[in-house]
PDB file of C-alpha atoms in Angstrom:
ATOM      1  CA  GLY A  22       6.055   3.456 -16.648  1.00 73.00           C
ATOM      2  CA  GLN A  23       3.514   1.277 -14.908  1.00 74.00           C
ATOM      3  CA  GLN A  24       0.381   3.106 -13.810  1.00 87.00           C
ATOM      4  CA  VAL A  25      -2.632   1.991 -11.811  1.00 93.00           C
ATOM      5  CA  MET A  26      -5.456   4.502 -11.882  1.00 94.00           C
ATOM      6  CA  GLN A  27      -8.668   4.475  -9.863  1.00 96.00           C
ATOM      7  CA  ILE A  28     -11.886   6.373 -10.445  1.00 97.00           C
ATOM      8  CA  PRO A  29     -13.473   8.209  -8.928  1.00 97.00           C
ATOM      9  CA  GLN A  30     -10.902   9.963  -6.739  1.00 95.00           C
ATOM     10  CA  TYR A  31     -13.618  11.018  -4.276  1.00 97.00           C
ATOM     11  CA  GLN A  32     -17.155   9.777  -3.681  1.00 98.00           C
ATOM     12  CA  HIS A  33     -19.775  11.086  -1.303  1.00 98.00           C
ATOM     13  CA  VAL A  34     -22.833   8.897  -0.759  1.00 98.00           C
ATOM     14  CA  GLN A  35     -25.848   8.899   1.520  1.00 98.00           C
ATOM     15  CA  GLU A  36     -25.862   6.065   3.980  1.00 98.00           C
ATOM     16  CA  GLY A  37     -27.672   3.129   2.376  1.00 98.00           C
ATOM     17  CA  GLU A  38     -26.610   3.997  -1.213  1.00 98.00           C
ATOM     18  CA  ASP A  39     -24.292   1.768  -3.188  1.00 98.00           C
ATOM     19  CA  PHE A  40     -20.684   2.611  -4.091  1.00 98.00           C
ATOM     20  CA  THR A  41     -18.293   1.397  -6.735  1.00 98.00           C
ATOM     21  CA  THR A  42     -14.651   2.106  -7.400  1.00 98.00           C
ATOM     22  CA  TYR A  43     -12.862   1.132 -10.567  1.00 98.00           C
ATOM     23  CA  CYS A  44      -9.221   0.200 -10.955  1.00 98.00           C
ATOM     24  CA  ASN A  45      -7.279   0.161 -14.273  1.00 97.00           C
ATOM     25  CA  SER A  46      -3.696  -0.903 -14.806  1.00 95.00           C
ATOM     26  CA  SER A  47      -1.567  -0.058 -17.803  1.00 93.00           C
ATOM     27  CA  THR A  48      -0.113  -3.583 -17.783  1.00 92.00           C
ATOM     28  CA  THR A  49      -1.305  -7.042 -16.776  1.00 93.00           C
ATOM     29  CA  LEU A  50      -1.238  -7.789 -13.057  1.00 93.00           C
ATOM     30  CA  SER A  51      -0.499 -11.276 -11.692  1.00 91.00           C
ATOM     31  CA  ASN A  52      -3.032 -10.702  -8.962  1.00 93.00           C
ATOM     32  CA  ILE A  53      -5.115  -7.822  -7.592  1.00 95.00           C
ATOM     33  CA  GLN A  54      -5.407  -6.918  -3.949  1.00 96.00           C
ATOM     34  CA  TRP A  55      -7.683  -4.426  -2.265  1.00 98.00           C
ATOM     35  CA  TYR A  56      -6.861  -2.440   0.821  1.00 98.00           C
ATOM     36  CA  LYS A  57      -8.831  -0.061   2.995  1.00 98.00           C
ATOM     37  CA  GLN A  58      -7.263   2.897   4.827  1.00 98.00           C
ATOM     38  CA  ARG A  59      -9.310   4.663   7.457  1.00 98.00           C
ATOM     39  CA  PRO A  60      -8.612   8.372   7.987  1.00 95.00           C
ATOM     40  CA  GLY A  61      -5.358   8.703   9.925  1.00 95.00           C
ATOM     41  CA  GLY A  62      -4.703   4.941   9.722  1.00 97.00           C
ATOM     42  CA  HIS A  63      -2.675   2.531   7.699  1.00 98.00           C
ATOM     43  CA  PRO A  64      -3.769   0.341   4.746  1.00 98.00           C
ATOM     44  CA  VAL A  65      -5.459  -2.891   5.801  1.00 97.00           C
ATOM     45  CA  PHE A  66      -5.730  -5.857   3.464  1.00 96.00           C
ATOM     46  CA  LEU A  67      -9.255  -6.774   2.371  1.00 97.00           C
ATOM     47  CA  ILE A  68      -8.915  -9.442  -0.303  1.00 96.00           C
ATOM     48  CA  GLN A  69      -6.836 -10.926  -3.112  1.00 95.00           C
ATOM     49  CA  LEU A  70      -8.063 -12.140  -6.477  1.00 96.00           C
ATOM     50  CA  VAL A  71      -5.833 -14.176  -8.735  1.00 93.00           C
ATOM     51  CA  LYS A  72      -7.789 -15.674 -11.599  1.00 95.00           C
ATOM     52  CA  SER A  73      -8.989 -13.865 -14.695  1.00 96.00           C
ATOM     53  CA  GLY A  74     -12.700 -13.037 -14.334  1.00 97.00           C
ATOM     54  CA  GLU A  75     -12.724 -13.950 -10.638  1.00 97.00           C
ATOM     55  CA  VAL A  76     -15.496 -12.572  -8.421  1.00 98.00           C
ATOM     56  CA  LYS A  77     -15.416 -12.691  -4.648  1.00 98.00           C
ATOM     57  CA  LYS A  78     -17.826 -11.449  -2.006  1.00 97.00           C
ATOM     58  CA  GLN A  79     -17.326 -10.373   1.582  1.00 97.00           C
ATOM     59  CA  LYS A  80     -20.735  -9.580   3.115  1.00 97.00           C
ATOM     60  CA  ARG A  81     -21.708  -6.290   1.347  1.00 98.00           C
ATOM     61  CA  LEU A  82     -18.503  -6.006  -0.648  1.00 98.00           C
ATOM     62  CA  THR A  83     -18.120  -7.549  -4.117  1.00 98.00           C
ATOM     63  CA  PHE A  84     -14.756  -7.658  -5.848  1.00 98.00           C
ATOM     64  CA  GLN A  85     -14.121  -8.436  -9.500  1.00 98.00           C
ATOM     65  CA  PHE A  86     -10.945  -9.074 -11.487  1.00 97.00           C
ATOM     66  CA  GLY A  87     -11.170  -8.366 -15.213  1.00 97.00           C
ATOM     67  CA  GLU A  88     -10.764 -10.958 -17.916  1.00 95.00           C
ATOM     68  CA  ALA A  89      -7.543  -9.347 -19.147  1.00 95.00           C
ATOM     69  CA  LYS A  90      -6.236  -8.973 -15.577  1.00 94.00           C
ATOM     70  CA  LYS A  91      -5.765  -5.244 -16.139  1.00 95.00           C
ATOM     71  CA  ASN A  92      -8.824  -3.969 -14.324  1.00 96.00           C
ATOM     72  CA  SER A  93     -10.825  -4.573 -11.211  1.00 98.00           C
ATOM     73  CA  SER A  94     -13.735  -3.171  -9.282  1.00 98.00           C
ATOM     74  CA  LEU A  95     -15.048  -3.003  -5.733  1.00 98.00           C
ATOM     75  CA  HIS A  96     -18.741  -2.588  -5.142  1.00 98.00           C
ATOM     76  CA  ILE A  97     -20.280  -1.879  -1.744  1.00 98.00           C
ATOM     77  CA  THR A  98     -24.012  -2.456  -1.332  1.00 98.00           C
ATOM     78  CA  ALA A  99     -25.958  -0.291   1.095  1.00 98.00           C
ATOM     79  CA  THR A 100     -23.054   1.686   2.498  1.00 98.00           C
ATOM     80  CA  GLN A 101     -22.671   2.256   6.220  1.00 98.00           C
ATOM     81  CA  THR A 102     -20.760   4.915   8.098  1.00 97.00           C
ATOM     82  CA  THR A 103     -18.183   2.240   8.980  1.00 97.00           C
ATOM     83  CA  ASP A 104     -17.285   2.021   5.281  1.00 98.00           C
ATOM     84  CA  VAL A 105     -15.682   5.480   5.346  1.00 98.00           C
ATOM     85  CA  GLY A 106     -12.085   5.469   4.183  1.00 98.00           C
ATOM     86  CA  THR A 107      -9.869   5.264   1.124  1.00 98.00           C
ATOM     87  CA  TYR A 108      -9.939   2.108  -0.954  1.00 98.00           C
ATOM     88  CA  PHE A 109      -6.838   1.093  -2.905  1.00 97.00           C
ATOM     89  CA  CYS A 110      -6.343  -1.598  -5.478  1.00 97.00           C
ATOM     90  CA  ALA A 111      -2.833  -2.967  -5.777  1.00 96.00           C
ATOM     91  CA  GLY A 112      -0.789  -5.720  -7.296  1.00 93.00           C
ATOM     92  CA  PRO A 113       2.440  -6.905  -8.911  1.00 90.00           C
ATOM     93  CA  ILE A 114       2.835  -6.767 -12.682  1.00 82.00           C
ATOM     94  CA  ASN A 115       2.868 -10.145 -14.400  1.00 73.00           C
ATOM     95  CA  THR A 116       6.636 -10.391 -14.663  1.00 73.00           C
ATOM     96  CA  GLY A 117       7.997  -9.129 -11.378  1.00 80.00           C
ATOM     97  CA  ASN A 118       7.967  -8.649  -7.649  1.00 86.00           C
ATOM     98  CA  GLN A 119       7.569  -4.900  -7.607  1.00 89.00           C
ATOM     99  CA  PHE A 120       4.232  -3.816  -6.207  1.00 89.00           C
ATOM    100  CA  TYR A 121       1.949  -1.085  -7.480  1.00 93.00           C
ATOM    101  CA  PHE A 122      -0.872   0.697  -5.712  1.00 95.00           C
ATOM    102  CA  GLY A 123      -3.732   2.493  -7.377  1.00 95.00           C
ATOM    103  CA  THR A 124      -4.372   6.152  -6.787  1.00 94.00           C
ATOM    104  CA  GLY A 125      -7.209   5.382  -4.369  1.00 95.00           C
ATOM    105  CA  THR A 126     -10.868   6.302  -3.985  1.00 97.00           C
ATOM    106  CA  SER A 127     -11.892   8.259  -0.890  1.00 97.00           C
ATOM    107  CA  LEU A 128     -15.400   7.332   0.296  1.00 98.00           C
ATOM    108  CA  THR A 129     -17.451   9.577   2.516  1.00 98.00           C
ATOM    109  CA  VAL A 130     -20.742   8.261   3.848  1.00 98.00           C
ATOM    110  CA  ILE A 131     -23.271  10.850   4.964  1.00 96.00           C
ATOM    111  CA  PRO A 132     -25.540   9.612   7.779  1.00 94.00           C
TER     112      PRO A 132
ATOM    113  CA  GLU B   3       0.786  -9.883  18.799  1.00 85.00           C
ATOM    114  CA  ALA B   4       1.733  -9.980  15.114  1.00 84.00           C
ATOM    115  CA  GLN B   5       2.734  -6.533  14.047  1.00 95.00           C
ATOM    116  CA  VAL B   6       4.907  -4.193  12.029  1.00 98.00           C
ATOM    117  CA  THR B   7       6.459  -1.376  14.026  1.00 98.00           C
ATOM    118  CA  GLN B   8       8.001   1.835  12.755  1.00 98.00           C
ATOM    119  CA  ASN B   9       9.932   4.530  14.480  1.00 98.00           C
ATOM    120  CA  PRO B  10       9.727   7.427  14.773  1.00 98.00           C
ATOM    121  CA  ARG B  11       6.063   8.071  14.073  1.00 98.00           C
ATOM    122  CA  TYR B  12       6.636  11.779  13.457  1.00 98.00           C
ATOM    123  CA  LEU B  13       9.828  13.560  12.430  1.00 97.00           C
ATOM    124  CA  ILE B  14      10.628  17.107  11.486  1.00 97.00           C
ATOM    125  CA  THR B  15      14.134  17.670  10.161  1.00 96.00           C
ATOM    126  CA  VAL B  16      16.154  20.017   8.012  1.00 97.00           C
ATOM    127  CA  THR B  17      17.543  19.627   4.510  1.00 97.00           C
ATOM    128  CA  GLY B  18      20.685  17.512   4.394  1.00 97.00           C
ATOM    129  CA  LYS B  19      20.584  15.995   7.854  1.00 97.00           C
ATOM    130  CA  LYS B  20      20.836  12.226   7.550  1.00 97.00           C
ATOM    131  CA  LEU B  21      18.044  10.233   9.125  1.00 98.00           C
ATOM    132  CA  THR B  22      16.907   6.632   9.531  1.00 98.00           C
ATOM    133  CA  VAL B  23      13.407   5.309   9.912  1.00 98.00           C
ATOM    134  CA  THR B  24      13.326   1.853  11.465  1.00 98.00           C
ATOM    135  CA  CYS B  25      10.943  -0.958  10.605  1.00 98.00           C
ATOM    136  CA  SER B  26      10.570  -4.251  12.368  1.00 98.00           C
ATOM    137  CA  GLN B  27       8.206  -7.213  11.962  1.00 97.00           C
ATOM    138  CA  ASN B  28       7.670 -10.218  14.206  1.00 96.00           C
ATOM    139  CA  MET B  29       5.915 -12.498  11.740  1.00 95.00           C
ATOM    140  CA  ASN B  30       9.004 -14.084  10.140  1.00 94.00           C
ATOM    141  CA  HIS B  31       7.993 -12.549   6.781  1.00 94.00           C
ATOM    142  CA  GLU B  32      10.405 -12.710   3.877  1.00 93.00           C
ATOM    143  CA  TYR B  33       9.090  -9.780   1.822  1.00 94.00           C
ATOM    144  CA  MET B  34       9.409  -6.303   3.246  1.00 96.00           C
ATOM    145  CA  SER B  35       8.767  -3.018   1.527  1.00 97.00           C
ATOM    146  CA  TRP B  36       8.772   0.760   1.985  1.00 98.00           C
ATOM    147  CA  TYR B  37       6.141   3.009   0.483  1.00 98.00           C
ATOM    148  CA  ARG B  38       5.561   6.717   0.469  1.00 98.00           C
ATOM    149  CA  GLN B  39       2.062   8.131   0.331  1.00 97.00           C
ATOM    150  CA  ASP B  40       1.305  11.511  -1.194  1.00 94.00           C
ATOM    151  CA  PRO B  41      -2.153  13.016  -1.855  1.00 89.00           C
ATOM    152  CA  GLY B  42      -3.595  11.950  -5.240  1.00 85.00           C
ATOM    153  CA  LEU B  43      -0.739   9.579  -5.917  1.00 88.00           C
ATOM    154  CA  GLY B  44      -1.647   6.620  -3.726  1.00 90.00           C
ATOM    155  CA  LEU B  45       1.216   4.608  -2.287  1.00 95.00           C
ATOM    156  CA  ARG B  46       4.408   4.315  -4.271  1.00 96.00           C
ATOM    157  CA  GLN B  47       6.967   1.648  -3.612  1.00 96.00           C
ATOM    158  CA  ILE B  48      10.421   2.931  -2.726  1.00 97.00           C
ATOM    159  CA  TYR B  49      12.400  -0.247  -2.121  1.00 97.00           C
ATOM    160  CA  TYR B  50      11.552  -3.812  -1.371  1.00 95.00           C
ATOM    161  CA  SER B  51      13.399  -6.869  -0.099  1.00 95.00           C
ATOM    162  CA  MET B  52      12.686 -10.502  -0.922  1.00 92.00           C
ATOM    163  CA  ASN B  53      14.862 -11.808   1.890  1.00 91.00           C
ATOM    164  CA  VAL B  54      17.974 -11.083   3.935  1.00 93.00           C
ATOM    165  CA  GLU B  55      20.644  -9.275   1.899  1.00 91.00           C
ATOM    166  CA  VAL B  56      18.307  -9.069  -1.118  1.00 92.00           C
ATOM    167  CA  THR B  57      16.958  -5.609  -1.913  1.00 96.00           C
ATOM    168  CA  ASP B  58      15.548  -4.097  -5.098  1.00 94.00           C
ATOM    169  CA  LYS B  59      14.417  -0.707  -6.286  1.00 95.00           C
ATOM    170  CA  GLY B  60      10.762   0.107  -6.411  1.00 94.00           C
ATOM    171  CA  ASP B  61       9.110   2.876  -8.379  1.00 92.00           C
ATOM    172  CA  VAL B  62      10.670   5.862  -6.577  1.00 96.00           C
ATOM    173  CA  PRO B  63      14.043   4.886  -5.085  1.00 97.00           C
ATOM    174  CA  GLU B  64      15.950   8.138  -5.725  1.00 97.00           C
ATOM    175  CA  GLY B  65      17.264   9.700  -2.526  1.00 97.00           C
ATOM    176  CA  TYR B  66      16.706   6.623  -0.371  1.00 98.00           C
ATOM    177  CA  LYS B  67      18.757   3.628   0.791  1.00 98.00           C
ATOM    178  CA  VAL B  68      17.770   0.432   2.590  1.00 98.00           C
ATOM    179  CA  SER B  69      19.437  -2.547   4.114  1.00 96.00           C
ATOM    180  CA  ARG B  70      18.280  -5.983   5.171  1.00 97.00           C
ATOM    181  CA  LYS B  71      20.856  -7.493   7.483  1.00 97.00           C
ATOM    182  CA  GLU B  72      18.290  -9.388   9.534  1.00 96.00           C
ATOM    183  CA  LYS B  73      14.992 -10.861   8.471  1.00 96.00           C
ATOM    184  CA  ARG B  74      12.922  -8.828  10.928  1.00 97.00           C
ATOM    185  CA  ASN B  75      14.412  -5.381  10.235  1.00 98.00           C
ATOM    186  CA  PHE B  76      14.307  -3.177   7.174  1.00 98.00           C
ATOM    187  CA  PRO B  77      15.482   0.403   7.892  1.00 98.00           C
ATOM    188  CA  LEU B  78      14.936   3.270   5.444  1.00 98.00           C
ATOM    189  CA  ILE B  79      17.829   5.708   5.202  1.00 98.00           C
ATOM    190  CA  LEU B  80      17.723   9.238   3.838  1.00 98.00           C
ATOM    191  CA  GLU B  81      21.347  10.306   3.472  1.00 96.00           C
ATOM    192  CA  SER B  82      20.578  13.908   2.527  1.00 97.00           C
ATOM    193  CA  PRO B  83      16.876  14.622   2.905  1.00 98.00           C
ATOM    194  CA  SER B  84      15.265  17.265   0.718  1.00 98.00           C
ATOM    195  CA  PRO B  85      11.850  19.010   1.020  1.00 97.00           C
ATOM    196  CA  ASN B  86      10.396  16.842  -1.791  1.00 97.00           C
ATOM    197  CA  GLN B  87      10.799  13.841   0.525  1.00 98.00           C
ATOM    198  CA  THR B  88       8.233  15.290   2.892  1.00 98.00           C
ATOM    199  CA  SER B  89       5.625  12.558   2.951  1.00 98.00           C
ATOM    200  CA  LEU B  90       3.898   9.809   4.911  1.00 98.00           C
ATOM    201  CA  TYR B  91       5.987   6.626   4.909  1.00 98.00           C
ATOM    202  CA  PHE B  92       4.760   3.098   5.426  1.00 98.00           C
ATOM    203  CA  CYS B  93       6.706  -0.102   5.975  1.00 98.00           C
ATOM    204  CA  ALA B  94       4.981  -3.365   5.099  1.00 97.00           C
ATOM    205  CA  SER B  95       5.758  -7.074   5.265  1.00 96.00           C
ATOM    206  CA  SER B  96       4.390 -10.207   3.685  1.00 94.00           C
ATOM    207  CA  PHE B  97       5.205 -13.907   3.373  1.00 88.00           C
ATOM    208  CA  GLY B  98       6.293 -13.478  -0.230  1.00 73.00           C
ATOM    209  CA  ALA B  99       7.896 -16.951  -0.403  1.00 70.00           C
ATOM    210  CA  GLY B 100      10.210 -16.077  -3.281  1.00 71.00           C
ATOM    211  CA  GLY B 101       7.577 -14.262  -5.301  1.00 74.00           C
ATOM    212  CA  PRO B 102       5.465 -11.140  -5.193  1.00 77.00           C
ATOM    213  CA  PRO B 103       3.744 -10.432  -1.916  1.00 81.00           C
ATOM    214  CA  ASP B 104       0.301 -11.634  -0.997  1.00 83.00           C
ATOM    215  CA  THR B 105      -1.299 -10.082   2.059  1.00 90.00           C
ATOM    216  CA  GLN B 106       0.784  -7.139   3.180  1.00 93.00           C
ATOM    217  CA  TYR B 107       0.771  -5.985   6.805  1.00 96.00           C
ATOM    218  CA  PHE B 108       1.477  -2.340   7.270  1.00 97.00           C
ATOM    219  CA  GLY B 109       3.142  -0.401  10.035  1.00 98.00           C
ATOM    220  CA  PRO B 110       1.439   2.656  11.547  1.00 98.00           C
ATOM    221  CA  GLY B 111       3.307   5.116   9.340  1.00 98.00           C
ATOM    222  CA  THR B 112       5.956   7.788   9.785  1.00 98.00           C
ATOM    223  CA  ARG B 113       5.053  11.389   9.031  1.00 98.00           C
ATOM    224  CA  LEU B 114       8.246  13.089   7.792  1.00 98.00           C
ATOM    225  CA  THR B 115       8.637  16.805   7.231  1.00 98.00           C
ATOM    226  CA  VAL B 116      11.849  18.148   5.711  1.00 98.00           C
ATOM    227  CA  LEU B 117      12.314  21.907   6.053  1.00 97.00           C
TER     228      LEU B 117
END
């Protein structure tokens, strides 16, 4: 079946260091979305990318959608303690309305 | 305030005792969905609904039922809960507009324990 994997599962960084999480889907996605979930909270939408090869930036966050629309990445520059949480990629496969989430990357930022 | 509400937030029950988790949104969204979240597995879609009276299975529908009689409500029903349904459940909604969802808004979650 459809799988969306993320690596790493956990990441601990010193405040100020960069962080990257990678997302890989077994099938083509029609778009990729990224969500952030703070500890004890619910997922919150960050961004959506639709086009092959698309890159978007939100302040210190850079999102990329792969050329084949099967992978994506989120890069955070100079992490802050407010970046703590679990980051999920997600999206629908190319042919349907069912929605798939990645396995998530839990980020801990050490002050 | 635009929001998705779920009730109850916490529930402890016993095997076989039917339960319903309610979900309601006030944003006139067409697409609604239920997910369960388990450690290391991310969120997995249980059921989704494109509009009133239109529901479809997600990735893990076994043991669950849903209904969509009104646009704003999308209850999740466990007819005979089992311990493997112990999980954190999220309801979400999105504009959808006849296709897959764009921005999804999530409820606060329901922590279910089945003994």
